[in-house]
XYZ file of C-alpha atoms in Angstrom:
685
model
C 41.185 0.173 28.226
C 38.022 1.885 27.612
C 37.545 0.094 24.441
C 38.173 -3.441 26.112
C 35.555 -3.038 28.556
C 32.920 -1.629 25.744
C 34.045 -5.060 23.565
C 33.557 -7.230 26.932
C 30.105 -5.529 27.620
C 28.981 -6.333 23.824
C 30.223 -9.759 24.101
C 28.649 -10.645 27.633
C 25.799 -9.067 27.124
C 24.759 -9.692 23.524
C 21.577 -11.135 24.511
C 20.341 -7.632 25.639
C 21.323 -6.254 22.266
C 19.992 -8.525 19.947
C 16.807 -7.088 19.455
C 18.983 -3.449 19.178
C 21.117 -5.434 16.871
C 18.610 -7.169 14.482
C 16.815 -4.108 14.262
C 19.761 -1.967 12.846
C 20.792 -4.768 10.522
C 17.393 -4.905 9.166
C 16.928 -1.386 8.379
C 20.109 -1.100 6.637
C 19.563 -4.313 4.737
C 15.972 -2.415 3.642
C 17.635 0.735 3.225
C 20.288 -0.703 0.618
C 18.170 -3.168 -1.323
C 15.400 -0.298 -1.804
C 18.003 2.373 -2.885
C 19.848 0.266 -5.518
C 17.342 0.698 -8.026
C 19.401 2.572 -10.305
C 21.796 -0.060 -10.985
C 19.763 -2.882 -11.705
C 19.010 -1.732 -15.045
C 21.903 -2.199 -16.469
C 21.772 -6.016 -16.094
C 18.402 -5.883 -18.092
C 17.849 -5.589 -21.809
C 15.408 -2.628 -20.985
C 14.404 -0.605 -23.798
C 14.227 3.813 -23.392
C 11.085 3.737 -21.334
C 11.396 0.834 -18.918
C 14.809 2.709 -18.092
C 12.928 6.010 -17.423
C 10.701 3.978 -14.982
C 13.237 2.421 -13.250
C 15.292 6.173 -12.553
C 11.450 7.285 -11.610
C 11.673 4.677 -9.413
C 15.066 5.460 -7.747
C 14.188 8.552 -7.434
C 10.742 8.117 -5.684
C 12.614 5.615 -3.602
C 15.403 8.296 -2.667
C 12.952 10.486 -1.294
C 10.844 8.028 0.440
C 13.861 6.940 1.906
C 14.372 10.356 3.872
C 11.005 9.753 5.311
C 12.087 6.108 6.069
C 15.379 7.175 7.867
C 13.400 9.255 10.018
C 11.268 6.717 11.208
C 13.838 4.623 11.669
C 16.047 7.259 13.823
C 13.364 7.481 15.750
C 12.845 3.697 16.467
C 16.494 2.942 17.091
C 16.569 5.942 19.409
C 13.798 4.041 21.409
C 15.545 0.843 21.198
C 18.526 2.289 22.630
C 16.663 4.333 25.152
C 15.499 0.872 26.209
C 19.187 -0.453 26.681
C 20.008 2.405 29.199
C 17.598 1.508 31.223
C 18.206 -1.967 31.442
C 21.682 -0.851 32.330
C 21.330 1.656 34.716
C 22.289 -0.369 37.501
C 25.305 -1.305 35.541
C 26.468 2.549 34.818
C 25.772 3.354 38.463
C 28.447 0.611 40.081
C 30.781 2.021 37.397
C 30.045 5.657 39.118
C 30.402 4.241 42.414
C 33.674 2.959 41.748
C 34.898 6.235 40.757
C 34.496 6.454 36.849
C 33.823 9.601 36.125
C 30.647 10.305 33.677
C 32.663 11.458 30.561
C 34.730 8.034 30.797
C 31.248 6.295 31.422
C 29.985 8.179 28.109
C 33.234 6.945 26.675
C 32.234 3.222 27.297
C 28.750 3.757 25.647
C 30.186 5.602 22.679
C 32.503 2.587 22.080
C 29.942 0.315 22.565
C 27.517 1.894 20.059
C 30.204 2.067 17.143
C 30.847 -1.358 17.805
C 27.024 -2.464 17.652
C 26.825 0.063 14.597
C 29.731 -1.261 12.511
C 28.725 -4.592 13.059
C 25.133 -4.336 12.298
C 25.952 -2.467 8.978
C 28.355 -4.562 7.564
C 26.208 -7.163 8.214
C 22.954 -5.394 6.988
C 24.872 -4.424 3.989
C 25.850 -8.133 3.154
C 22.157 -9.206 3.573
C 21.139 -6.107 1.416
C 23.701 -6.992 -1.182
C 22.419 -10.405 -1.470
C 18.308 -9.339 -0.842
C 19.278 -6.838 -4.266
C 20.312 -9.713 -6.324
C 16.798 -11.424 -5.697
C 14.959 -7.989 -6.046
C 16.687 -7.555 -9.484
C 15.269 -10.892 -10.873
C 11.888 -9.908 -9.634
C 12.026 -6.542 -11.226
C 13.342 -8.436 -14.387
C 10.159 -10.885 -14.264
C 8.188 -7.862 -13.454
C 8.991 -6.127 -16.476
C 8.964 -9.784 -18.252
C 12.689 -8.638 -19.668
C 15.755 -10.517 -20.009
C 18.250 -10.378 -17.357
C 22.138 -10.839 -18.419
C 22.718 -11.638 -14.612
C 25.658 -10.523 -12.620
C 26.041 -9.660 -9.248
C 24.904 -5.905 -8.673
C 26.518 -3.641 -6.591
C 25.488 -0.412 -6.324
C 28.078 2.394 -5.047
C 24.978 4.945 -4.787
C 23.154 2.751 -2.436
C 25.713 2.115 -0.327
C 27.201 5.844 0.330
C 23.454 7.123 0.914
C 23.208 3.931 2.955
C 26.331 4.460 5.056
C 26.016 7.851 5.446
C 22.514 7.782 6.832
C 22.936 5.380 9.425
C 26.522 7.292 10.353
C 24.072 10.844 11.394
C 21.842 8.457 13.192
C 24.810 6.503 15.207
C 26.267 10.010 15.840
C 22.597 11.453 17.364
C 22.741 7.796 19.325
C 26.075 8.712 20.779
C 25.190 12.439 21.634
C 21.780 11.277 23.328
C 23.569 8.886 25.184
C 26.015 11.044 26.652
C 23.074 13.547 27.406
C 20.865 11.259 29.204
C 23.994 9.681 31.428
C 24.512 13.598 32.631
C 20.753 13.930 33.805
C 21.092 10.788 36.003
C 22.113 10.990 39.554
C 23.999 8.071 41.409
C 21.023 7.170 43.584
C 18.770 7.185 40.669
C 20.817 4.143 38.562
C 21.696 2.129 41.559
C 17.535 2.131 42.643
C 16.632 1.691 39.007
C 15.433 -2.050 39.783
C 13.329 -0.736 42.540
C 11.082 1.087 40.097
C 7.954 -0.815 39.155
C 4.906 0.102 37.112
C 2.106 0.657 38.826
C -1.241 -1.007 38.263
C -3.842 1.868 38.715
C -7.155 0.507 38.109
C -10.037 2.995 36.874
C -13.254 2.916 37.955
C -15.406 0.517 36.311
C -18.462 2.979 35.092
C -15.744 5.385 33.761
C -14.086 2.413 31.761
C -17.361 1.811 30.555
C -18.090 5.264 29.222
C -14.911 5.711 27.416
C -15.098 2.036 25.924
C -18.691 3.010 24.719
C -17.116 6.627 23.421
C -14.258 4.815 21.489
C -16.706 2.250 19.974
C -18.762 5.173 18.798
C -16.015 6.975 17.299
C -14.786 3.918 15.662
C -18.348 3.194 14.335
C -19.094 6.313 12.849
C -15.402 6.342 10.732
C -16.365 2.647 9.728
C -19.861 3.295 8.953
C -18.700 6.311 6.527
C -16.112 4.533 5.190
C -18.387 1.845 4.033
C -21.468 4.202 3.289
C -20.005 7.016 1.319
C -17.697 4.600 -0.487
C -16.637 6.051 -3.713
C -17.340 9.498 -2.231
C -15.445 8.757 0.980
C -12.562 11.084 0.020
C -14.402 13.965 1.105
C -14.401 12.761 4.700
C -11.096 10.687 4.554
C -9.818 13.460 7.336
C -12.457 13.238 9.495
C -12.414 9.215 9.368
C -8.926 8.888 10.109
C -9.355 11.560 13.391
C -12.243 9.685 14.635
C -10.493 6.317 13.883
C -7.325 7.747 15.473
C -9.476 8.898 18.550
C -11.463 5.690 18.971
C -8.195 3.703 19.068
C -6.406 5.836 21.713
C -9.930 5.927 24.236
C -10.112 1.674 23.358
C -6.779 0.699 25.001
C -7.152 3.537 27.650
C -10.793 1.833 28.637
C -9.320 -1.971 27.952
C -7.137 -1.643 31.400
C -10.075 -1.407 33.566
C -12.744 -2.809 31.410
C -10.744 -6.187 30.764
C -10.114 -6.841 34.111
C -13.343 -6.599 35.515
C -15.082 -8.925 32.488
C -12.595 -11.509 33.268
C -13.140 -11.509 36.605
C -16.826 -11.658 36.309
C -16.178 -15.233 34.977
C -14.774 -17.121 38.155
C -14.282 -20.520 36.211
C -11.716 -18.634 33.563
C -10.331 -16.428 36.060
C -9.055 -18.866 38.905
C -7.972 -21.607 35.934
C -4.525 -21.925 36.293
C -2.647 -18.500 36.382
C -5.223 -16.566 34.468
C -5.731 -14.280 37.211
C -2.022 -13.556 36.996
C -1.700 -13.262 33.369
C -4.680 -10.755 33.682
C -3.291 -8.438 36.002
C -0.022 -8.511 34.003
C -1.768 -7.537 31.073
C -3.665 -4.836 32.683
C -0.781 -3.097 34.287
C 0.895 -3.369 31.046
C -2.060 -1.731 29.218
C -2.645 0.427 31.554
C 0.996 1.635 31.449
C 1.788 1.714 27.511
C -1.900 2.453 26.266
C -0.901 5.606 24.292
C 1.915 3.560 22.868
C -0.236 0.725 21.952
C -2.649 2.903 20.169
C 0.336 4.389 18.052
C 1.586 0.811 17.096
C -1.880 -0.473 15.941
C -2.110 2.492 13.816
C 1.360 1.410 12.307
C 0.247 -1.881 11.873
C -2.868 -0.417 10.188
C -0.366 1.208 7.861
C 1.894 -1.646 7.268
C -1.563 -3.694 6.523
C -2.645 -0.851 4.145
C 0.345 -0.699 2.213
C 1.308 -4.025 1.840
C -2.322 -4.850 0.732
C -3.158 -1.750 -1.326
C 0.513 -1.840 -3.283
C 0.328 -5.640 -4.057
C -3.607 -5.200 -5.105
C -2.784 -2.362 -7.238
C -0.215 -4.553 -8.997
C -2.199 -7.326 -9.799
C -5.447 -4.866 -10.725
C -3.167 -2.731 -13.140
C -1.725 -5.767 -14.715
C -5.292 -7.398 -15.285
C -6.991 -4.475 -16.464
C -4.458 -3.785 -19.203
C -5.248 -7.190 -20.917
C -8.911 -5.647 -21.363
C -7.844 -2.415 -22.715
C -5.304 -3.251 -25.373
C -7.325 -5.451 -27.798
C -5.372 -4.276 -30.749
C -1.425 -3.675 -30.998
C -1.957 -0.055 -32.750
C -5.296 2.331 -32.262
C -5.509 6.030 -33.442
C -8.319 7.719 -31.623
C -9.816 10.462 -33.622
C -12.014 13.120 -31.317
C -14.348 14.787 -33.575
C -16.381 16.052 -30.990
C -15.541 16.923 -27.227
C -17.595 17.492 -24.143
C -17.594 21.457 -23.032
C -18.000 21.161 -19.492
C -18.849 24.698 -19.109
C -21.739 24.369 -21.382
C -21.979 20.641 -20.810
C -22.750 20.075 -24.654
C -20.457 18.315 -27.444
C -18.717 20.532 -29.383
C -16.482 20.127 -32.721
C -13.350 19.284 -32.681
C -11.275 22.064 -35.116
C -8.607 20.425 -37.895
C -10.283 16.996 -36.905
C -10.433 14.691 -40.006
C -14.009 14.081 -41.037
C -13.687 10.949 -42.619
C -11.020 8.895 -40.701
C -10.563 6.141 -43.358
C -9.693 8.802 -45.974
C -7.372 10.535 -43.499
C -5.321 7.028 -42.945
C -5.233 6.370 -46.787
C -3.891 9.955 -46.970
C -1.052 9.711 -44.964
C 0.089 6.438 -47.180
C 1.091 3.887 -44.339
C 3.247 1.127 -45.662
C 0.814 -1.779 -46.431
C 3.406 -4.728 -45.369
C 3.328 -3.454 -41.563
C -0.126 -4.127 -41.216
C -1.778 -7.265 -41.049
C -5.501 -6.241 -40.332
C -7.296 -3.156 -39.158
C -10.985 -1.682 -38.748
C -12.827 1.528 -38.116
C -15.022 1.899 -34.990
C -17.506 4.997 -34.230
C -18.746 6.047 -30.823
C -22.138 8.254 -31.337
C -23.857 10.516 -28.927
C -27.841 10.834 -28.444
C -29.867 12.773 -26.073
C -29.388 10.084 -23.296
C -26.672 10.976 -20.611
C -25.311 9.154 -17.732
C -26.607 11.163 -15.480
C -30.164 10.940 -16.551
C -32.934 10.285 -14.205
C -33.988 7.212 -16.226
C -30.802 5.742 -15.200
C -30.176 7.100 -11.898
C -33.283 5.860 -10.942
C -32.681 2.031 -11.241
C -29.669 2.046 -9.188
C -30.237 1.922 -5.413
C -26.095 2.108 -4.648
C -25.897 5.519 -3.310
C -22.134 6.004 -4.041
C -22.626 5.197 -7.348
C -25.767 7.008 -7.860
C -24.086 10.164 -6.748
C -21.077 9.617 -8.838
C -22.788 9.257 -12.007
C -25.099 12.200 -11.127
C -22.158 14.473 -11.523
C -20.995 12.990 -15.068
C -22.635 14.951 -17.998
C -21.074 12.507 -20.603
C -23.255 11.363 -22.965
C -23.863 7.214 -23.290
C -21.396 5.892 -25.336
C -23.753 4.355 -28.497
C -21.956 1.825 -30.915
C -22.937 -0.099 -33.917
C -23.381 -4.017 -33.429
C -21.013 -4.068 -36.406
C -18.281 -2.435 -34.583
C -18.989 -4.330 -31.028
C -18.511 -7.916 -33.252
C -15.230 -6.583 -34.499
C -14.259 -5.864 -30.731
C -15.333 -9.311 -29.702
C -13.772 -11.080 -32.743
C -10.346 -9.548 -32.073
C -10.781 -10.802 -28.209
C -11.698 -14.578 -29.576
C -15.193 -14.130 -28.646
C -18.467 -14.980 -30.603
C -20.300 -12.405 -32.259
C -23.228 -11.020 -31.067
C -26.925 -10.724 -32.364
C -29.404 -8.123 -31.769
C -32.711 -7.047 -33.345
C -33.559 -3.515 -34.298
C -35.516 -3.190 -30.794
C -32.494 -4.673 -28.387
C -29.744 -3.099 -27.086
C -26.880 -4.383 -25.175
C -25.451 -2.406 -22.034
C -22.075 -2.493 -20.472
C -19.513 -0.521 -19.040
C -15.801 -0.393 -19.095
C -15.293 1.808 -16.241
C -15.619 -0.935 -13.035
C -16.058 2.010 -10.651
C -19.927 1.510 -11.893
C -20.074 -2.049 -12.521
C -22.752 -3.034 -9.464
C -24.777 0.029 -10.601
C -24.944 -1.227 -14.079
C -25.595 -4.448 -12.840
C -28.589 -2.842 -11.119
C -29.683 -1.539 -14.419
C -29.558 -4.534 -16.512
C -31.627 -6.414 -13.606
C -34.520 -3.980 -14.608
C -34.468 -4.572 -18.308
C -35.690 -0.978 -19.042
C -36.510 0.354 -22.488
C -34.506 3.372 -23.856
C -35.392 6.024 -26.157
C -32.469 5.963 -28.504
C -32.453 7.798 -31.925
C -36.245 7.885 -31.609
C -36.474 4.059 -31.551
C -37.450 2.399 -27.995
C -34.902 -0.351 -27.269
C -35.096 -2.717 -24.582
C -31.939 -3.890 -22.977
C -31.850 -7.605 -23.337
C -28.618 -8.574 -21.319
C -28.056 -10.005 -18.045
C -24.499 -10.037 -17.778
C -21.464 -8.158 -19.344
C -18.011 -8.401 -20.290
C -15.751 -5.791 -20.658
C -14.930 -4.690 -24.332
C -12.520 -1.944 -25.538
C -13.274 -0.741 -29.037
C -9.499 0.456 -29.063
C -6.078 0.291 -27.267
C -5.827 2.559 -24.288
C -4.575 2.513 -21.024
C -6.581 4.966 -19.105
C -8.740 2.104 -17.871
C -11.924 3.036 -19.631
C -12.238 6.138 -17.910
C -15.000 8.081 -19.691
C -16.756 5.011 -20.730
C -19.410 4.949 -18.029
C -22.302 3.351 -19.726
C -21.943 2.072 -23.451
C -24.790 0.659 -25.350
C -24.723 -1.296 -28.352
C -27.236 -0.943 -30.857
C -28.160 -2.618 -34.473
C -26.716 -0.977 -37.250
C -30.187 0.241 -38.545
C -30.885 2.107 -35.655
C -28.276 4.654 -36.057
C -29.373 7.141 -38.771
C -26.857 8.419 -41.369
C -26.712 12.096 -39.557
C -25.855 10.657 -35.911
C -23.662 12.482 -33.928
C -20.133 10.924 -34.424
C -18.540 11.578 -30.759
C -15.342 9.775 -31.001
C -13.582 7.270 -34.123
C -11.028 4.800 -33.593
C -8.535 2.969 -36.347
C -7.294 0.027 -35.112
C -4.309 -2.192 -36.492
C -2.938 -5.652 -35.678
C 0.696 -5.856 -37.215
C 2.711 -8.541 -38.618
C 5.082 -10.141 -36.479
C 8.056 -8.445 -37.409
C 6.773 -5.033 -36.899
C 7.085 -3.581 -32.981
C 3.981 -1.364 -31.970
C 6.237 0.990 -30.483
C 8.388 1.531 -33.549
C 4.702 1.691 -35.999
C 3.474 4.532 -33.234
C 6.440 6.494 -34.226
C 6.376 6.052 -37.961
C 2.708 6.608 -37.601
C 3.061 9.972 -35.952
C 5.914 10.753 -38.370
C 3.615 10.424 -41.450
C 0.841 12.183 -39.714
C 3.140 15.258 -39.350
C 4.089 15.225 -42.827
C 0.793 14.847 -44.138
C -1.547 17.259 -42.060
C -0.405 20.904 -40.636
C -0.450 19.590 -37.023
C -0.622 23.059 -34.253
C 1.999 23.552 -32.179
C -0.112 23.729 -29.148
C 0.495 20.446 -27.567
C -3.181 20.242 -26.230
C -4.637 21.220 -29.325
C -2.684 18.161 -30.812
C -3.984 15.622 -28.649
C -7.566 16.817 -28.925
C -7.126 16.180 -32.713
C -5.839 12.673 -32.572
C -4.450 10.370 -29.628
C -1.969 7.631 -30.609
C -1.908 4.108 -28.438
C 0.287 1.219 -28.879
C -0.161 -2.007 -26.951
C 3.715 -2.208 -25.988
C 3.582 1.701 -24.617
C 0.066 0.690 -22.651
C 1.381 -2.447 -21.386
C 5.059 -0.778 -20.140
C 3.389 1.984 -18.431
C 0.996 -0.554 -16.452
C 3.672 -2.621 -15.588
C 5.675 0.437 -14.831
C 2.925 2.031 -12.439
C 2.644 -1.659 -11.097
C 6.243 -2.030 -10.185
C 5.902 1.608 -8.448
C 3.050 0.514 -5.912
C 4.578 -2.760 -5.270
C 7.733 -1.564 -4.188
C 6.420 1.357 -2.265
C 3.951 -0.841 -0.410
C 6.373 -3.381 0.194
C 9.089 -0.871 1.673
C 6.565 1.185 3.759
C 5.131 -2.095 5.153
C 7.827 -3.415 6.111
C 9.066 -0.692 7.708
C 6.068 0.337 10.044
C 5.798 -3.359 10.700
C 9.197 -3.729 12.137
C 8.827 -0.577 13.975
C 5.451 -1.849 15.681
C 6.954 -5.074 16.875
C 10.492 -3.628 17.958
C 8.318 -1.277 20.267
C 5.820 -3.814 21.654
C 8.950 -6.041 22.194
C 10.837 -3.773 23.919
C 8.088 -2.589 26.374
C 7.702 -6.455 27.176
C 11.371 -6.663 27.792
C 11.428 -3.481 30.015
C 8.280 -4.808 31.877
C 10.479 -8.516 32.692
C 12.841 -6.699 35.381
C 9.701 -5.357 37.046
C 8.024 -8.649 36.972
C 10.976 -10.837 38.402
C 9.618 -10.370 41.799
C 6.190 -11.657 40.893
C 7.320 -14.608 39.015
C 9.921 -15.562 41.646
C 6.753 -15.643 43.978
C 4.784 -17.967 41.705
C 7.901 -20.175 41.961
C 7.829 -20.219 46.004
C 3.965 -20.908 45.914
C 4.302 -24.055 43.691
C 4.080 -23.098 39.937
C 6.286 -25.571 37.991
C 8.811 -24.213 34.905
C 6.376 -25.417 32.503
C 3.166 -23.385 33.785
C 5.451 -20.012 34.229
C 6.582 -20.313 30.582
C 3.287 -20.995 29.539
C 2.125 -17.876 31.872
C 4.838 -16.042 29.871
C 4.039 -17.019 26.259
C 0.116 -16.127 26.951
C 1.069 -12.601 28.459
C 3.296 -11.745 25.659
C 1.236 -13.124 23.086
C -1.873 -11.565 24.185
C 0.066 -8.398 24.219
C 1.165 -8.444 20.626
C -2.395 -9.794 19.550
C -4.207 -7.078 20.873
C -3.208 -4.058 18.721
C -2.585 -6.310 15.746
C -6.165 -7.759 15.858
C -7.750 -4.234 16.319
C -5.436 -3.062 13.559
C -6.818 -5.708 11.210
C -10.176 -4.846 11.835
C -9.257 -1.413 10.885
C -7.925 -2.442 7.960
C -10.382 -3.987 6.567
C -12.339 -0.926 6.381
C -9.311 0.822 5.486
C -8.818 -1.014 2.743
C -12.109 -0.705 1.679
C -12.194 2.681 1.393
C -9.022 3.051 -0.462
C -9.941 0.345 -3.144
C -13.343 2.769 -3.595
C -10.837 5.528 -4.194
C -8.202 3.765 -6.350
C -11.146 1.548 -8.189
C -10.527 3.745 -10.831
C -7.793 1.514 -11.773
C -9.699 -1.598 -12.027
C -10.628 -3.933 -9.535
C -8.640 -6.538 -7.938
C -8.491 -9.634 -6.107
C -7.716 -8.942 -2.437
C -6.954 -12.416 -1.761
C -3.380 -12.699 -3.460
C -2.374 -9.905 -1.520
C -3.913 -10.563 1.517
C -2.052 -13.930 1.795
C 1.187 -12.283 1.200
C 0.588 -9.557 3.810
C -0.567 -12.552 6.152
C 3.172 -14.135 5.603
C 5.221 -10.624 6.196
C 3.113 -10.657 9.578
C 3.888 -14.072 10.538
C 7.300 -13.708 9.262
C 8.509 -10.292 10.705
C 5.951 -9.848 13.613
C 6.241 -13.619 14.671
C 9.931 -13.608 14.693
C 9.893 -10.240 16.905
C 7.261 -11.982 19.259
C 9.877 -14.846 19.668
C 12.638 -12.982 20.576
C 10.551 -11.180 23.052
C 9.540 -14.874 24.839
C 13.020 -16.264 24.944
C 14.456 -12.777 25.891
C 11.912 -12.513 28.627
C 12.487 -15.840 30.079
C 15.933 -15.037 30.018
C 15.534 -12.022 31.566
C 13.723 -14.011 34.609
C 16.256 -16.316 34.556
C 18.857 -13.984 35.443
C-alpha cells in the first residue's frame, strides 16, 4: 500500500522532482565517467609510460571523487530539503487523515528509493555512453591508436553505486528526522509563510556597498600589481574577495531598489516596479547563499579555463623545447646557492665529444649530431644594469632573486639550433649580441631590455644588443620549459676566449627513422654505465649527466596536459551544477510565496504574455547577478593563477574561454530554462 502510494506520488509530481532527478542523474553520470580511466587503457595502444600516466590519473580521480562526493551529497540534501518544504501541506494532510509519522516516513523512503534507483540507472547508462566518448578523446590527446570496443568499468560502477547508495541512505535518515520535528500546524500553515521584504536604510546600504568595493578593489589590485609574486598574498586576496562578495550582495538589496526607483521612467515601465521588488526580496533573503554561489561559479570558471589553458600551453611549449630526438646534458659546473658561485661537478667529462666517442655508440642509429656549450662570465640575471632597464615590478623582483649567470652561447652553436628548427642562420659582428629568453615568465622584461638596446660588458668586450624581438630557441631537448634559461646572450665565436668558464654542454642527436628516441635513451644510459664508473648516489648521477629524448618529453607533457584538462573539466562542471541547482531551487521555493502577488497582477489586467515576460526577467536577473560578479572575479583570478603557472609557458586564453562559455550556456542555461518552466507551472497550479 505505502509503496503504491509512493509510486503514485512520484508519477503525479514528476515535474516537482525534475530538477532533483536531473541533478542526481547528472551527478551519477559524471561520477562514473571520470572514474573509468583505469579500464580505458585496455583499448588504447599505449606504451608503459603512458599506461603509468593513466594509472596515476585514475588514482587522482579517485581521491578527487571523494571530495566531489561530499559536494554532491550536500547538494542532493539541499535539493531534497526543497522537496520536503514544497510538500509540507501534502504531508500535513496525511497526518490529518490519521497516518502516523513512521508510515509517512516509510512513504518518503520509498519515494527516495524509487527516484534514487531510476536516477542511478539512467545516470549509469549516460555515464557509460559518455565514457566511450572520453576514451576517444583520451586516445586523441595521447595521439595513440585505438582498438575501439565498448569499455565497461566494473571498478567505476562499484565506486559510483556505493557512493550514491550511502548518499541515498543519508537522505532517508534525514527525511525521517526532519518529519519528526514538524508539528501538524506547521505543515498545514506552510503555504501561508512568505519571505519578508526587509528594506535596509539607504545610508547603511551605501556604506556596506562602498566597503565591499574597497575589499574587492584591494583584492583585484594586489592580484594584478603583484603578478608573479601574488602567491605570497593569495590567502589575504581570497579572504578580502570573499568578504567583498558577501557585503556586495548584502548591500545590493537596499541599494538596487533605491537606484532603480530614482529613475521613474524605468521603474514604472511595464512591470519593472514589481520585478524590482521581487528581486530585492530574493536577494535580501538569500544574500549569503548568492555569495556562496558566486564563489562556486568563480571556482567553476577558474577550473575550466585554467585546466584547458594549461593543456594548450604545455602542448605548445613542448614543441619549442624538443628540437632534437635526443639530448645528453653534461653539467660541467653547478650554481652553489649558498656561495652564489659556480662549482665544478666532480667526475663530469671535460671533453664531451671525446666522452661520446668513448662509449662507442652504434653510428647506424644516428642521422646527425652536434655539441653545444653554454658559458658564464661575471654578468648575472640580477645585475643592476639589467634590472634598471625593467619597469615591470613583478619581473624585476623575480629576477632580483635569481643568482644564475646569464647564459652565453656562441653564434655557431645558436645557428645549429636555428637550422635544426628550419630557421635561417643569424649574423653578428664582434661588437654585437643577440638577447633572448626561453622562460616565458620574464618575456615582458626581456622586451624592455631589447627596447633599450644596451651595451653589455662580456668577456672584456663591449657588446650592443641589436635585436628588437626574439624567438625561443632551445639548444637541447628538455621538458623543463626553459627553467633557469632566464637570459641568454648570443655572441660571435671570436668573443668567447679559450679559457671561458663552461657552464653546461649538450650533445644533441637526430636519429634514423627506424630508431625510437626512448629506446635510444635506454641504450645510451646502458653504454654510459658500462664505460664510466657512475656513482650510486642518484643526485650525483643527475649532476653528472642528464638524458632527455623527444618521445619522453612529449609523453610527459601530454600526460600532464590530460591530467590538467580532466581535473579542470571535472571540478568545473561539478561546481557549475551545484551553483545552478541552488539558484534554481531558491527560485522555485519562492514561486509558492509569489502566487498571491501574481494573482493580483492577473486581476488588475496583466495578460499572460506580460506575466510570463515578468517571470522570465525576474529569474534571468537572479541567475545573472552572481554569474556577472563571478566573471569579473574570474578575469582577475585567472590572471593571478596564470601568473603563478606561467612557468609552464604562456597559453591562449581565448580557446579555453570559449569552451568555458559553452559549458556555462549548456549547464547554467539548461537549469535556467527548467527553473523558468517550473516557476510558470507552480503559478499555474
